[in-house]
Amino acid sequence: MTAAGRICTSIKHDDPRRNIILVGGHVAALPERTLREEDADFVAGGEGLHTLISLVEALKTPAPRLTVPGLCIGMTMAFVPP
């Protein structure tokens, strides 16, 4: 994922507070590895569209609990199975 990795790094360089989520077949197959190797905060390890919608809904709540099915979270490497 060299091109996607460079884009993530560029975004983080511009604004480190900006959250990045990666979705797609490669990241779904290797979510933990993707988080180790790329400057992403979240990876959709399951069905990307469903995971993304659930993440947006969770982040809208006053105290979001990131227990979104299929989501892998960067800092903790926590993964919620799809």
PDB file of C-alpha atoms in Angstrom:
ATOM      1  CA  MET A   1       0.000   0.000   0.000  1.00  0.00           C
ATOM      2  CA  THR A   2       2.769   2.423  -0.813  1.00  0.00           C
ATOM      3  CA  ALA A   3       0.584   5.119  -2.424  1.00  0.00           C
ATOM      4  CA  ALA A   4      -2.088   4.955   0.294  1.00  0.00           C
ATOM      5  CA  GLY A   5       0.626   4.947   2.938  1.00  0.00           C
ATOM      6  CA  ARG A   6       2.217   8.085   1.507  1.00  0.00           C
ATOM      7  CA  ILE A   7      -1.169   9.825   1.448  1.00  0.00           C
ATOM      8  CA  CYS A   8      -1.822   8.884   5.105  1.00  0.00           C
ATOM      9  CA  THR A   9       1.632  10.123   6.116  1.00  0.00           C
ATOM     10  CA  SER A  10       1.090  13.394   4.240  1.00  0.00           C
ATOM     11  CA  ILE A  11      -2.281  13.959   5.943  1.00  0.00           C
ATOM     12  CA  LYS A  12      -0.801  13.247   9.389  1.00  0.00           C
ATOM     13  CA  HIS A  13       2.132  15.551   8.647  1.00  0.00           C
ATOM     14  CA  ASP A  14      -0.312  18.339   7.718  1.00  0.00           C
ATOM     15  CA  ASP A  15      -2.564  17.804  10.763  1.00  0.00           C
ATOM     16  CA  PRO A  16      -1.675  15.046  13.267  1.00  0.00           C
ATOM     17  CA  ARG A  17      -5.095  15.411  14.950  1.00  0.00           C
ATOM     18  CA  ARG A  18      -6.941  14.303  11.813  1.00  0.00           C
ATOM     19  CA  ASN A  19      -8.257  10.734  12.030  1.00  0.00           C
ATOM     20  CA  ILE A  20      -7.738   8.386   9.107  1.00  0.00           C
ATOM     21  CA  ILE A  21      -9.643   5.187   8.350  1.00  0.00           C
ATOM     22  CA  LEU A  22      -8.588   2.755   5.643  1.00  0.00           C
ATOM     23  CA  VAL A  23     -11.057   0.389   3.976  1.00  0.00           C
ATOM     24  CA  GLY A  24     -10.789  -2.171   1.223  1.00  0.00           C
ATOM     25  CA  GLY A  25      -9.832  -5.744   0.495  1.00  0.00           C
ATOM     26  CA  HIS A  26      -6.171  -5.471   1.505  1.00  0.00           C
ATOM     27  CA  VAL A  27      -6.847  -3.827   4.855  1.00  0.00           C
ATOM     28  CA  ALA A  28      -9.784  -6.155   5.555  1.00  0.00           C
ATOM     29  CA  ALA A  29      -7.471  -9.138   5.095  1.00  0.00           C
ATOM     30  CA  LEU A  30      -4.597  -7.670   7.136  1.00  0.00           C
ATOM     31  CA  PRO A  31      -6.044  -5.075   9.541  1.00  0.00           C
ATOM     32  CA  GLU A  32      -3.428  -5.322  12.308  1.00  0.00           C
ATOM     33  CA  ARG A  33      -0.515  -5.320   9.875  1.00  0.00           C
ATOM     34  CA  THR A  34      -1.966  -2.319   8.055  1.00  0.00           C
ATOM     35  CA  LEU A  35      -2.183  -0.355  11.318  1.00  0.00           C
ATOM     36  CA  ARG A  36       1.426  -1.217  12.169  1.00  0.00           C
ATOM     37  CA  GLU A  37       2.719  -0.161   8.755  1.00  0.00           C
ATOM     38  CA  GLU A  38       0.564   2.846   7.829  1.00  0.00           C
ATOM     39  CA  ASP A  39      -0.277   6.185   9.473  1.00  0.00           C
ATOM     40  CA  ALA A  40      -3.942   5.264   9.940  1.00  0.00           C
ATOM     41  CA  ASP A  41      -6.011   5.455  13.113  1.00  0.00           C
ATOM     42  CA  PHE A  42      -8.696   2.951  12.127  1.00  0.00           C
ATOM     43  CA  VAL A  43      -8.981   0.040   9.728  1.00  0.00           C
ATOM     44  CA  ALA A  44     -12.222  -1.546   8.577  1.00  0.00           C
ATOM     45  CA  GLY A  45     -11.438  -5.227   8.982  1.00  0.00           C
ATOM     46  CA  GLY A  46     -14.862  -6.432   7.892  1.00  0.00           C
ATOM     47  CA  GLU A  47     -17.364  -5.070   5.396  1.00  0.00           C
ATOM     48  CA  GLY A  48     -15.945  -1.581   4.955  1.00  0.00           C
ATOM     49  CA  LEU A  49     -19.164   0.261   4.175  1.00  0.00           C
ATOM     50  CA  HIS A  50     -21.048  -1.239   7.131  1.00  0.00           C
ATOM     51  CA  THR A  51     -18.123  -0.578   9.451  1.00  0.00           C
ATOM     52  CA  LEU A  52     -17.795   3.016   8.246  1.00  0.00           C
ATOM     53  CA  ILE A  53     -21.494   3.754   8.743  1.00  0.00           C
ATOM     54  CA  SER A  54     -21.424   2.235  12.245  1.00  0.00           C
ATOM     55  CA  LEU A  55     -18.302   4.237  13.134  1.00  0.00           C
ATOM     56  CA  VAL A  56     -19.886   7.522  12.018  1.00  0.00           C
ATOM     57  CA  GLU A  57     -23.010   6.747  14.065  1.00  0.00           C
ATOM     58  CA  ALA A  58     -20.899   5.863  17.131  1.00  0.00           C
ATOM     59  CA  LEU A  59     -18.887   9.092  16.842  1.00  0.00           C
ATOM     60  CA  LYS A  60     -22.108  11.147  16.791  1.00  0.00           C
ATOM     61  CA  THR A  61     -22.951  10.091  20.357  1.00  0.00           C
ATOM     62  CA  PRO A  62     -21.860  12.268  23.313  1.00  0.00           C
ATOM     63  CA  ALA A  63     -19.528   9.576  24.691  1.00  0.00           C
ATOM     64  CA  PRO A  64     -18.698   7.269  21.790  1.00  0.00           C
ATOM     65  CA  ARG A  65     -17.892   3.668  22.580  1.00  0.00           C
ATOM     66  CA  LEU A  66     -15.840   2.333  19.751  1.00  0.00           C
ATOM     67  CA  THR A  67     -17.234  -1.173  19.755  1.00  0.00           C
ATOM     68  CA  VAL A  68     -18.025  -1.096  16.056  1.00  0.00           C
ATOM     69  CA  PRO A  69     -18.106  -4.529  14.423  1.00  0.00           C
ATOM     70  CA  GLY A  70     -15.205  -4.929  11.999  1.00  0.00           C
ATOM     71  CA  LEU A  71     -13.251  -1.939  13.342  1.00  0.00           C
ATOM     72  CA  CYS A  72      -9.588  -2.194  14.233  1.00  0.00           C
ATOM     73  CA  ILE A  73      -8.343   0.737  16.327  1.00  0.00           C
ATOM     74  CA  GLY A  74      -4.741   1.866  15.936  1.00  0.00           C
ATOM     75  CA  MET A  75      -3.394   2.837  19.345  1.00  0.00           C
ATOM     76  CA  THR A  76      -4.670  -0.254  21.127  1.00  0.00           C
ATOM     77  CA  MET A  77      -4.774  -2.574  18.121  1.00  0.00           C
ATOM     78  CA  ALA A  78      -8.218  -3.539  19.413  1.00  0.00           C
ATOM     79  CA  PHE A  79     -10.334  -5.420  16.921  1.00  0.00           C
ATOM     80  CA  VAL A  80     -14.075  -5.959  17.166  1.00  0.00           C
ATOM     81  CA  PRO A  81     -14.991  -8.980  15.040  1.00  0.00           C
ATOM     82  CA  PRO A  82     -17.541  -8.319  12.270  1.00  0.00           C
TER      83      PRO A  82
END
